[in-house]
Coordinates of N, CA and C in Angstrom, one line a residue:
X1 N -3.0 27.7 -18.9 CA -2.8 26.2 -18.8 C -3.8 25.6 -17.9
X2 N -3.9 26.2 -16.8 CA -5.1 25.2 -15.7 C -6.1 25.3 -16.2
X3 N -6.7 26.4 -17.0 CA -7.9 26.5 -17.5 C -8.3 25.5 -18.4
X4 N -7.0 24.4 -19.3 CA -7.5 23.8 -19.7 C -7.4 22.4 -19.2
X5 N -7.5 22.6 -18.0 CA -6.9 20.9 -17.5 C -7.8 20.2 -17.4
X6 N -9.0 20.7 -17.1 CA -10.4 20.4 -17.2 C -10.6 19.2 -18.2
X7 N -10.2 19.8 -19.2 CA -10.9 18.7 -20.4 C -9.8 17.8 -20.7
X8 N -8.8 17.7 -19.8 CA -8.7 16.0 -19.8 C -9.4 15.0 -19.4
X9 N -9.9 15.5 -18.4 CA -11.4 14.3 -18.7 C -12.1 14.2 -19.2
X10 N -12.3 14.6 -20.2 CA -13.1 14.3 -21.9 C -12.5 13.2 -22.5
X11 N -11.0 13.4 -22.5 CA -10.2 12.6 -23.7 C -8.8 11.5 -22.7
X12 N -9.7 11.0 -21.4 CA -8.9 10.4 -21.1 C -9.8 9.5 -20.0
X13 N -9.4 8.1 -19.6 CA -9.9 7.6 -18.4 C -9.1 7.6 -16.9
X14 N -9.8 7.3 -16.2 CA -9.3 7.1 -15.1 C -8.8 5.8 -14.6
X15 N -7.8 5.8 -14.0 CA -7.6 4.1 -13.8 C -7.3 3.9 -12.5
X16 N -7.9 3.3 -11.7 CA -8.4 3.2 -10.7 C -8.2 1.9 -9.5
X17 N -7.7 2.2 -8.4 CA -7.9 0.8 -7.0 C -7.4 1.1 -5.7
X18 N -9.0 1.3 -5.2 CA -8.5 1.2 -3.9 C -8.6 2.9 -3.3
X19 N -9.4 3.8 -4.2 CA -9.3 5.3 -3.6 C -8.4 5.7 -4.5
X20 N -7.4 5.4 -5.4 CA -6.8 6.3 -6.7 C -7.0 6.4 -7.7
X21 N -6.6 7.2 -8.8 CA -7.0 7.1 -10.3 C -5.8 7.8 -10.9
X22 N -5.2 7.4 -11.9 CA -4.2 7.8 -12.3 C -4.7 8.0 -13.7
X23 N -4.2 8.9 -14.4 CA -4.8 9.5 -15.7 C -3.7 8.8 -17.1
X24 N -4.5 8.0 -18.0 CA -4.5 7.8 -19.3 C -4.8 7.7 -20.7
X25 N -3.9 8.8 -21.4 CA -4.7 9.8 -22.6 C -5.5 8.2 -23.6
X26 N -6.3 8.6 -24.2 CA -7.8 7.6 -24.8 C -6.9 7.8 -25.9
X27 N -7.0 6.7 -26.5 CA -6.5 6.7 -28.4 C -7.7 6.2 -28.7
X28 N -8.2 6.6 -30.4 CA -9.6 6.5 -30.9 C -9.5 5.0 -31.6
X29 N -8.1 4.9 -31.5 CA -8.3 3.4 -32.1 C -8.2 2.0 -30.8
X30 N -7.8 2.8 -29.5 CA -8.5 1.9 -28.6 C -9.7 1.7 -28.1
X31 N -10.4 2.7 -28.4 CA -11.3 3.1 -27.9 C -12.9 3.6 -28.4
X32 N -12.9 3.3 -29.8 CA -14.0 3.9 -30.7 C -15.2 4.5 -29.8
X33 N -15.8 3.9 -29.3 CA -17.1 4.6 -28.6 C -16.5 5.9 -27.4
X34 N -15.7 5.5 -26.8 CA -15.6 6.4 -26.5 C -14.8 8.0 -27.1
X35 N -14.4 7.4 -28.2 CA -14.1 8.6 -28.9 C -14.9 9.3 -29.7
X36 N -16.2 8.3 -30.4 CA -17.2 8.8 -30.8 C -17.6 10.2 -29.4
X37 N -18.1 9.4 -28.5 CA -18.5 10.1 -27.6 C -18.3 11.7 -27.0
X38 N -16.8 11.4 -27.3 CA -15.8 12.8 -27.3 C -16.4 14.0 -28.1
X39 N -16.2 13.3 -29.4 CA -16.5 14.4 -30.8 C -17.8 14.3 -30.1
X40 N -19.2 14.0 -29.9 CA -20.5 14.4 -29.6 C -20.2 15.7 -29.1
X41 N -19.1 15.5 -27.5 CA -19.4 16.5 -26.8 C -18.9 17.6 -27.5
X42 N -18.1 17.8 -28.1 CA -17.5 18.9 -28.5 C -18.1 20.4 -28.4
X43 N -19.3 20.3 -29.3 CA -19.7 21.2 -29.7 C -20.5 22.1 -27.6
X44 N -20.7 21.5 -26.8 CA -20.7 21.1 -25.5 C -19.6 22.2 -25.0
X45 N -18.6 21.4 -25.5 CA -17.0 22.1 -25.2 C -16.8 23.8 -25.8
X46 N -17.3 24.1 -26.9 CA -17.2 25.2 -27.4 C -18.1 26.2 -26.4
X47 N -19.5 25.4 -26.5 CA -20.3 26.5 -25.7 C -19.6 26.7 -24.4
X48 N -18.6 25.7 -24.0 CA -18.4 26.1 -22.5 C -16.9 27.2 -22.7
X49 N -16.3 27.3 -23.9 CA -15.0 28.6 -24.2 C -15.2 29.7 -24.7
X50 N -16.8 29.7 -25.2 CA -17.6 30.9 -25.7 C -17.7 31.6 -24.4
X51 N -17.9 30.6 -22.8 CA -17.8 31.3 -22.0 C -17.0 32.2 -21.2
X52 N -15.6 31.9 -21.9 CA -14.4 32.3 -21.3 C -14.2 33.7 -21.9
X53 N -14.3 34.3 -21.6 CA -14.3 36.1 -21.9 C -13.3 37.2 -21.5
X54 N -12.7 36.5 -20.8 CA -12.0 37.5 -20.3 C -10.6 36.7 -18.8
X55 N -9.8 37.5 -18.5 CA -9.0 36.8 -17.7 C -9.3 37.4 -16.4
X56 N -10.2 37.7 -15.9 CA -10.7 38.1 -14.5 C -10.9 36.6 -13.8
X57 N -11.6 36.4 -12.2 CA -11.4 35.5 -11.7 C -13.1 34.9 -11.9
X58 N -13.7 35.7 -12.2 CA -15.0 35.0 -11.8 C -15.1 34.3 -13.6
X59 N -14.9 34.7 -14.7 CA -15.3 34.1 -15.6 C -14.2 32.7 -15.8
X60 N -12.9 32.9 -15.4 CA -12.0 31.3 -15.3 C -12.8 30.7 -14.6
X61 N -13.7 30.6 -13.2 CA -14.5 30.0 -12.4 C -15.9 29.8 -13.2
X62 N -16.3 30.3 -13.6 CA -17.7 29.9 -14.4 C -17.2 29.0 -16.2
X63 N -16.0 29.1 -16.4 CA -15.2 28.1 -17.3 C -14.9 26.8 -17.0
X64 N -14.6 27.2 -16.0 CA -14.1 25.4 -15.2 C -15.4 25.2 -14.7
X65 N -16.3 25.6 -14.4 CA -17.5 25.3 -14.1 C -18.6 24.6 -15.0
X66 N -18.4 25.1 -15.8 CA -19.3 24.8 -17.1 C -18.5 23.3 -17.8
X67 N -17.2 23.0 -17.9 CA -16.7 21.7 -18.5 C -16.7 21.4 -17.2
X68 N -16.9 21.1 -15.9 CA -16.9 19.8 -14.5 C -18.4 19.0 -14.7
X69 N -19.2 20.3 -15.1 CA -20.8 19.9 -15.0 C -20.9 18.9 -16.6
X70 N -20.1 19.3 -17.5 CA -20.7 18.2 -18.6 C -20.3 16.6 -18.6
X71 N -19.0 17.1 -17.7 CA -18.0 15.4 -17.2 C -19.2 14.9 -16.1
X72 N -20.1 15.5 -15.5 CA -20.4 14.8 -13.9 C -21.3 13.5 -14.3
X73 N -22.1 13.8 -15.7 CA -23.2 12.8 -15.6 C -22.5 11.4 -16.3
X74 N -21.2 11.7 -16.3 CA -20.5 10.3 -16.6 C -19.8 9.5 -15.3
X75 N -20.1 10.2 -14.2 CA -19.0 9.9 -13.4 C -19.2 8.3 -13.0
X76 N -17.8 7.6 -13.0 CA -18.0 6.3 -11.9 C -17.7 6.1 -10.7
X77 N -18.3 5.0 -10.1 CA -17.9 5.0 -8.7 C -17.4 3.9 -8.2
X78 N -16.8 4.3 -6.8 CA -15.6 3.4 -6.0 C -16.3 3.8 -4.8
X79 N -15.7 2.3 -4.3 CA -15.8 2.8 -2.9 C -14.2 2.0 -1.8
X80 N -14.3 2.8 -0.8 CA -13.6 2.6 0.6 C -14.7 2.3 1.9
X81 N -14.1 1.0 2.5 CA -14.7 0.9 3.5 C -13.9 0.6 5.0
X82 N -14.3 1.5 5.6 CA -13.3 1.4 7.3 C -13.7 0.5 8.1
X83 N -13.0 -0.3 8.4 CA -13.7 -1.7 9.2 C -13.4 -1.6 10.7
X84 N -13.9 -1.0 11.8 CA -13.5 -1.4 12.9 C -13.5 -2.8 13.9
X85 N -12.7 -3.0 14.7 CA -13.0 -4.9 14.8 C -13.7 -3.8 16.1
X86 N -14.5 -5.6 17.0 CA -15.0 -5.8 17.6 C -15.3 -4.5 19.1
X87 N -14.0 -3.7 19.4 CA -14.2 -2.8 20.6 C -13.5 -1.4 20.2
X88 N -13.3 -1.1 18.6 CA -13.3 -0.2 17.9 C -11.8 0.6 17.9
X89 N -11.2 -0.4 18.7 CA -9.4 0.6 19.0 C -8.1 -0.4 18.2
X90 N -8.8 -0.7 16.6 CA -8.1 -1.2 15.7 C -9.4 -1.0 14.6
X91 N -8.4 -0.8 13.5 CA -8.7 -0.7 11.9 C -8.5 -1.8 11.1
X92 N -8.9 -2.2 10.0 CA -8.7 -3.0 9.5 C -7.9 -2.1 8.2
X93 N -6.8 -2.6 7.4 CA -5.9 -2.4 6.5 C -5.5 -3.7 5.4
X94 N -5.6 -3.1 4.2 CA -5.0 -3.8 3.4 C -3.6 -3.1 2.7
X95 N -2.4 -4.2 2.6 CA -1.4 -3.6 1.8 C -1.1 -4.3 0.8
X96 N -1.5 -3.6 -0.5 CA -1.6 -3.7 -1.8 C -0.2 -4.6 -2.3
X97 N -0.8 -5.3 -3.1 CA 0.3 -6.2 -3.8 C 0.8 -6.0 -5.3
X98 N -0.4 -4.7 -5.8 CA -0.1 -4.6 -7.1 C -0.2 -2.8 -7.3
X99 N 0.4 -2.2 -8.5 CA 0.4 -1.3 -8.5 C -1.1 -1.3 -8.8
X100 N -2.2 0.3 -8.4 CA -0.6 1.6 -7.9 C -0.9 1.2 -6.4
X101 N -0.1 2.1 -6.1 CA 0.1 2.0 -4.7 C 0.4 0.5 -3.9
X102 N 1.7 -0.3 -5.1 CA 2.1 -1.3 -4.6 C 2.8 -1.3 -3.3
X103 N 2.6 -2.1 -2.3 CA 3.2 -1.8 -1.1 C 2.9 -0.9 0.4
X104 N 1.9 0.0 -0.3 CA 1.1 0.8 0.5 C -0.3 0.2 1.1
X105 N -0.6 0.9 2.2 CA -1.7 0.1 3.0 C -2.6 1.4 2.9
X106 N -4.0 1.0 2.6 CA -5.6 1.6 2.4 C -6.3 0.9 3.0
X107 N -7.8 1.6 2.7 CA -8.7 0.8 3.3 C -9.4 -0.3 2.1
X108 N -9.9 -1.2 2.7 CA -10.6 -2.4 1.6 C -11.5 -1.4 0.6
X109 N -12.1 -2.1 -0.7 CA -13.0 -1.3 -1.8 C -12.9 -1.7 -2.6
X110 N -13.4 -1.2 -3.5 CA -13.1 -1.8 -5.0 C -14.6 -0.8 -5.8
X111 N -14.9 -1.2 -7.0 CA -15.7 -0.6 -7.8 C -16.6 -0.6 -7.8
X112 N -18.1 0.5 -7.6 CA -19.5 0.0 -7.7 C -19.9 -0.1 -9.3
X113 N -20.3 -1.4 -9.3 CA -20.9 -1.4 -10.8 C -22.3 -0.5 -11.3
X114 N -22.4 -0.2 -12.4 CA -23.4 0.3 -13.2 C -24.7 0.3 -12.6
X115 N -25.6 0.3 -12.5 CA -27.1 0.1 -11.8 C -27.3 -0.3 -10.1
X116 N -25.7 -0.4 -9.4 CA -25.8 -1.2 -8.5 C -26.0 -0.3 -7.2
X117 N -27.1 -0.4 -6.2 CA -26.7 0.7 -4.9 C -25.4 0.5 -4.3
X118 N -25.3 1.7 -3.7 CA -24.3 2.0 -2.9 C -23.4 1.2 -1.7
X119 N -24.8 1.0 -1.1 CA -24.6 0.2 0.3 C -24.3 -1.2 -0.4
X120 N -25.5 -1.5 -1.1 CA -25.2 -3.5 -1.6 C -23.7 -3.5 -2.0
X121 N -23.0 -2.3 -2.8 CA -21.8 -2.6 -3.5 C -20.7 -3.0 -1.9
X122 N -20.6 -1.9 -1.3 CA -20.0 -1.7 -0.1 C -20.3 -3.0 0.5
X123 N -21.0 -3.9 0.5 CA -21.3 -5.6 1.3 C -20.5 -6.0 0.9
X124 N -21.2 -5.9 -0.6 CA -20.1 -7.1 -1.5 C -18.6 -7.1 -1.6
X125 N -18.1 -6.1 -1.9 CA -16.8 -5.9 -1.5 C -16.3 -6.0 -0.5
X126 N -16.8 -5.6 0.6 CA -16.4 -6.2 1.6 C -15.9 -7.9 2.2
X127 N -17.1 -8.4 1.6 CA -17.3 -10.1 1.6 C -16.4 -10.3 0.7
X128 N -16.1 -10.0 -0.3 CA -15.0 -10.6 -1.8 C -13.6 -10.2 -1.3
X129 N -13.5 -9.1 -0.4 CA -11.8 -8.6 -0.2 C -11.9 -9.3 1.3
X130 N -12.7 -9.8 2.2 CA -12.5 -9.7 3.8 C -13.2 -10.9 4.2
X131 N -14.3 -11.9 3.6 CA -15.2 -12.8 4.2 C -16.2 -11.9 4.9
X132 N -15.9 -10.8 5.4 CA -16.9 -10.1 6.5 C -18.1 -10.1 5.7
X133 N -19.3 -10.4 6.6 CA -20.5 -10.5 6.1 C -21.8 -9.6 6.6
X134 N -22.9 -9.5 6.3 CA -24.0 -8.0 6.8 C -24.1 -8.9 8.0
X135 N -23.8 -10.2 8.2 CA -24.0 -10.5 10.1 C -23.0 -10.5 10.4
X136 N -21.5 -9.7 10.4 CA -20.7 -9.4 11.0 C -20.6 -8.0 11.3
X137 N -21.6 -6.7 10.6 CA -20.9 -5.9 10.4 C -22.1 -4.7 10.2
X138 N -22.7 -3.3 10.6 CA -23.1 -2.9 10.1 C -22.5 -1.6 9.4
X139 N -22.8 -1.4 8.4 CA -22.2 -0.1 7.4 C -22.7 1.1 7.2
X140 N -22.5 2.4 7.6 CA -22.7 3.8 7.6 C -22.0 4.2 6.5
X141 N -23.1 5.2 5.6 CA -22.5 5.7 4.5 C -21.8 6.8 4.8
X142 N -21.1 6.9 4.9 CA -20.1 8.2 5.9 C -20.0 9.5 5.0
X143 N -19.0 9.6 3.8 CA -18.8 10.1 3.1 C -18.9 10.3 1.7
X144 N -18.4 10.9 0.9 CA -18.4 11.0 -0.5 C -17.0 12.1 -1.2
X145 N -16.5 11.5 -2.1 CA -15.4 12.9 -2.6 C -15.4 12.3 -4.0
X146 N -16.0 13.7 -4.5 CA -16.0 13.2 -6.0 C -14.9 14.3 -6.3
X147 N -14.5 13.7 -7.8 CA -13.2 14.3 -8.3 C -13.6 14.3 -10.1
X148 N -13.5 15.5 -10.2 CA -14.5 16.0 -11.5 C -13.3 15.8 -12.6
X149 N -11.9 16.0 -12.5 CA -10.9 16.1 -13.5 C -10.6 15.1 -13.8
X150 N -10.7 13.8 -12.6 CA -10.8 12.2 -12.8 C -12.0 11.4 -13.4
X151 N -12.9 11.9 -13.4 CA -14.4 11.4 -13.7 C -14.7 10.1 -12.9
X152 N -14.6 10.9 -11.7 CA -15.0 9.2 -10.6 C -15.8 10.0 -9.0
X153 N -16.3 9.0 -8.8 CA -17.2 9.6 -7.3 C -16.7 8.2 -6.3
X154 N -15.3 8.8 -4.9 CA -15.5 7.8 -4.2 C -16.5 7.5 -3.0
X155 N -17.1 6.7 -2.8 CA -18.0 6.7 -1.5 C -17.2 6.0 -0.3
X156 N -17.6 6.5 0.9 CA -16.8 6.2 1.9 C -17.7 5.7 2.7
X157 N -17.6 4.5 3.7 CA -18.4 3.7 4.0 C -17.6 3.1 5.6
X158 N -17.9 3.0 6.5 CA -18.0 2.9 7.8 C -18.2 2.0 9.0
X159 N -18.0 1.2 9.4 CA -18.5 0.1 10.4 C -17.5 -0.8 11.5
X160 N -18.5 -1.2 12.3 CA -17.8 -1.8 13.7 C -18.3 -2.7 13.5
X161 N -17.1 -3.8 13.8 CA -17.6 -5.3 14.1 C -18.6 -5.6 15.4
X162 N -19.6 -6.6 15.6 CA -20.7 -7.0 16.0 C -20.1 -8.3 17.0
X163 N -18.3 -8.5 16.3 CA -18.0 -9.8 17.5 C -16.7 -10.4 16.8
X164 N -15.6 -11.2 17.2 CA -14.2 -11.1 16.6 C -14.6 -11.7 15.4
X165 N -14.3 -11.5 14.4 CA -14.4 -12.3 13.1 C -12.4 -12.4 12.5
X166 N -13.1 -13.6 11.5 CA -11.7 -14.1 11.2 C -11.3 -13.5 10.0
X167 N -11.1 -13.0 9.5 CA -11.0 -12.3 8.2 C -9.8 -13.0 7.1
X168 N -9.9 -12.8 5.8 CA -9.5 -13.7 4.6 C -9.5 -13.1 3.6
X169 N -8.6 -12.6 2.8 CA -9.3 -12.1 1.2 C -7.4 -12.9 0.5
X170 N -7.8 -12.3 -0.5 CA -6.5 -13.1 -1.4 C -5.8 -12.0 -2.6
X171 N -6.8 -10.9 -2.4 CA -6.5 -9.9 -2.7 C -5.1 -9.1 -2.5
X172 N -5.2 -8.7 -1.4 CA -4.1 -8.2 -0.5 C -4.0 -9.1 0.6
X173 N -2.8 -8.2 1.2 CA -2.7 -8.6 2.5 C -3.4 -8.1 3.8
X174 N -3.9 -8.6 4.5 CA -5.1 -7.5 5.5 C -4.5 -8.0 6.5
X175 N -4.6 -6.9 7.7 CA -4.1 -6.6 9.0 C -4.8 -5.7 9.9
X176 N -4.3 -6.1 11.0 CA -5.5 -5.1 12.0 C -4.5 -3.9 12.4
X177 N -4.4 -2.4 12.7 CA -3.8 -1.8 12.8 C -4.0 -1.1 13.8
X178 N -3.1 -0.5 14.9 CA -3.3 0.4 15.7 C -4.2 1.7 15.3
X179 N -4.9 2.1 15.8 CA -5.2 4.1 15.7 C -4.3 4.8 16.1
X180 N -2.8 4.5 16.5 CA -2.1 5.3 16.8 C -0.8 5.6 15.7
X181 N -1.1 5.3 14.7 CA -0.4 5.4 13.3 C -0.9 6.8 12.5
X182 N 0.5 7.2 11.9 CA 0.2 8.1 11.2 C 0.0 7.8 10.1
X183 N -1.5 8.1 9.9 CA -1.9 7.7 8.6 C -1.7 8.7 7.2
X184 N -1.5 9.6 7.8 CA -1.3 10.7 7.0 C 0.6 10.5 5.8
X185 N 1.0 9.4 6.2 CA 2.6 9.3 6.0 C 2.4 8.7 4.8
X186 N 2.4 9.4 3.4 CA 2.6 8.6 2.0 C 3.9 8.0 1.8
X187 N 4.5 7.2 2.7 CA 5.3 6.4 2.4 C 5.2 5.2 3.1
X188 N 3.9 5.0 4.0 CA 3.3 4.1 3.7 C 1.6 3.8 3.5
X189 N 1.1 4.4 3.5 CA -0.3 4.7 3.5 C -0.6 5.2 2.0
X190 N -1.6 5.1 1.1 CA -1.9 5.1 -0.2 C -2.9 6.0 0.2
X191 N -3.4 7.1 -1.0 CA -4.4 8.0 -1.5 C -4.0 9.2 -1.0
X192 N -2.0 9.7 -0.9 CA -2.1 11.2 -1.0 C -2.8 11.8 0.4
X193 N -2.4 11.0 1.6 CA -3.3 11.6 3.1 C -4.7 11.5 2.9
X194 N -5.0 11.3 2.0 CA -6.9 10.8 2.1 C -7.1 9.3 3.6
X195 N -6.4 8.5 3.7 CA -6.9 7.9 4.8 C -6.5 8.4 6.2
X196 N -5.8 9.4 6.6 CA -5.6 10.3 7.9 C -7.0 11.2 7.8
X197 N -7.0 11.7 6.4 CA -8.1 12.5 6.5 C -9.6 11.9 7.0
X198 N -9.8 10.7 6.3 CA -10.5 10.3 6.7 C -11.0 9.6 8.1
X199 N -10.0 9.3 8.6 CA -10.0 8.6 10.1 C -10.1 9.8 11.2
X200 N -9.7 11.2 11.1 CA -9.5 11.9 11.6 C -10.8 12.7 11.5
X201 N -12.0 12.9 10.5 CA -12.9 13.0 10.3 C -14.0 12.1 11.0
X202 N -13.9 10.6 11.3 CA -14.7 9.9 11.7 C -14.1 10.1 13.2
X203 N -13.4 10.6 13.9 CA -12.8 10.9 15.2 C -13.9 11.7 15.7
X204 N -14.1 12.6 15.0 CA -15.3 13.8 15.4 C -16.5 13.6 15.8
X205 N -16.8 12.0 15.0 CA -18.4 12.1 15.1 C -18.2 10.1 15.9
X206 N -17.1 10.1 16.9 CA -16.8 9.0 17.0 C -18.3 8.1 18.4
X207 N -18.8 9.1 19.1 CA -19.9 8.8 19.5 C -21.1 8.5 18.7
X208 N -21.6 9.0 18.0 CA -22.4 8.8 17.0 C -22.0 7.2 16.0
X209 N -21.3 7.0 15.7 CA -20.5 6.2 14.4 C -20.6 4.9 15.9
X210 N -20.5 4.8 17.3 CA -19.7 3.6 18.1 C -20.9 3.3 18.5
X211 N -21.4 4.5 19.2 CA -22.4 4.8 20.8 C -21.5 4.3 21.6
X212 N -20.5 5.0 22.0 CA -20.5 4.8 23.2 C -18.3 4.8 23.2
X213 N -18.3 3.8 21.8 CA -16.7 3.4 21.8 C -16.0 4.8 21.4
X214 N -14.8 5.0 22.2 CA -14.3 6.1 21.6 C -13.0 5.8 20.6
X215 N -13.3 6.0 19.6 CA -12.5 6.2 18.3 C -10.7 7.0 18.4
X216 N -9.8 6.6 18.2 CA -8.8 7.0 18.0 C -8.3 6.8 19.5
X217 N -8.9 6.3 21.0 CA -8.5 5.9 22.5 C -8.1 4.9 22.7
X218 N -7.1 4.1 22.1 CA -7.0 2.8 22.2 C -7.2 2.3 23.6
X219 N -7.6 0.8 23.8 CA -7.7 0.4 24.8 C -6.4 -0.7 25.0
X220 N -5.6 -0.4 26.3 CA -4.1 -1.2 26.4 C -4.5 -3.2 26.2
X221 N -3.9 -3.9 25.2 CA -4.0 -5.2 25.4 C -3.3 -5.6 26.7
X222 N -3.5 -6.8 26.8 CA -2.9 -7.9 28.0 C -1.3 -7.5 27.9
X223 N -1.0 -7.6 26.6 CA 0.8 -7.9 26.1 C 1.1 -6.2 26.2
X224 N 0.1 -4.6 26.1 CA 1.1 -3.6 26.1 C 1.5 -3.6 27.3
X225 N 0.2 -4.2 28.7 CA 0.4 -3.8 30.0 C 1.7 -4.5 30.6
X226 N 2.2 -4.8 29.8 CA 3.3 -5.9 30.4 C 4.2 -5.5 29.3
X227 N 4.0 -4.6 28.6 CA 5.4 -3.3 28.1 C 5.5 -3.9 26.7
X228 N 4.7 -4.3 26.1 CA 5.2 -5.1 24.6 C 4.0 -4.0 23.8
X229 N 4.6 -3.4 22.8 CA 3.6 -2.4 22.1 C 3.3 -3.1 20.7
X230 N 2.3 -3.7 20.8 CA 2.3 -3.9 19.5 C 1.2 -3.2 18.1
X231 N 2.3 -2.6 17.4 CA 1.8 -1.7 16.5 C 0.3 -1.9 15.2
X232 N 0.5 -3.0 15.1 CA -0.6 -3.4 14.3 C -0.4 -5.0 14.4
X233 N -1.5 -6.0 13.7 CA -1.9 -7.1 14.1 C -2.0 -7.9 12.6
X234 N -0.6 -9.1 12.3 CA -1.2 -9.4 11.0 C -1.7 -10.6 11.2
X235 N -2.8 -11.0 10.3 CA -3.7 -12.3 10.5 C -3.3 -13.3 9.8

């Protein structure tokens, strides 16, 4: 059975926001071109079960290997971007208003279009979900996690504010959040621990990513030193 899980991404899309994709099977009458497309590959598909030979571990691995590589040169892309405000010991968060992950808080993103670079996409989205602008903000391509059974590549994207900015989108709701949250908690955090992982990854290289600010050290406001903790910040 896992051997064939692969080729649901032949005969299905991904559907996608915000760092998820939830899988839904293609009907040929919703979808003509891309069902045309399907039957092209087929023949694709065969040469890659002519490779399956035997139930040892290395030919299942050169099976799944052979249908990920014919899904890759379709792949789409998404991106996430981590906003640090101004002295780096708050995040910026959006909590989703629509499925999936209604209710749950990610980082800002949305879809890179067809022909479009990486970084330009990462602006614009940012400016469409936040107001934040390339003079508020610079952006490190941080990461990448592509997901072959999904047929999508997310890019992960990085930055510290340059000075307080007021932030705005209509999208979600956005908020400034403590570093001292467990982000890893899928009951309230969206993408399955992908944003602990991720924050906890940019910890490592937090000199590098600030110069100088240290990542995940909050610094005490006016109101904790006087015993008021406040957990996150909504605008």
């Amino acid at each position: 059975m896992w051997a064939a899980m692969p080729f649901l991404s032949f005969v299905g899309k991904p559907w996608f926001s915000s760092g998820s994709a939830t899988f839904k099977p293609l009907s040929p009458w919703q979808d003509i071109p891309a069902f045309a497309l399907v039957t092209l590959r087929l023949p694709l598909l065969f040469l890659c079960i002519k490779r399956y030979n035997g139930n040892d571990t290395a030919s299942k691995r050169d099976f799944r290997s052979c249908l990920w590589r014919q899904n890759a040169g379709n792949m789409k892309k998404y991106n996430v971007i981590a906003v640090f405000n101004e002295t780096a010991d708050r995040i910026l968060m959006c909590r989703r208003r629509k499925d999936p992950y209604k209710g749950l808080s990610n980082f800002v993103g949305g879809k890179v279009e067809k022909g479009e670079n990486g970084l330009n996409a990462a602006y614009r989205e940012l400016w469409e979900e936040t107001s934040i602008t390339r003079e508020d903000i610079s952006l490190t391509h941080f990461s990448d996690f592509t997901y072959y059974l999904f047929g999508y590549c997310l890019e992960v994207y990085v930055g510290k504010l340059n000075k307080e900015v007021k932030v705005f989108g209509e999208e979600n709701e956005l908020y400034w959040s403590s570093l001292e949250e467990d982000f890893f908690d899928m009951t309230r955090y969206a993408g399955e621990g992908s944003v602990g992982h991720i924050l906890e990854e940019m910890k490592l290289v937090r000199e590098e990513l600030f110069r100088g600010n240290v990542l995940g050290e909050t610094q005490k406001s006016d109101g904790e030193k006087d015993g008021v903790n406040d957990e996150s910040e909504n605008l």
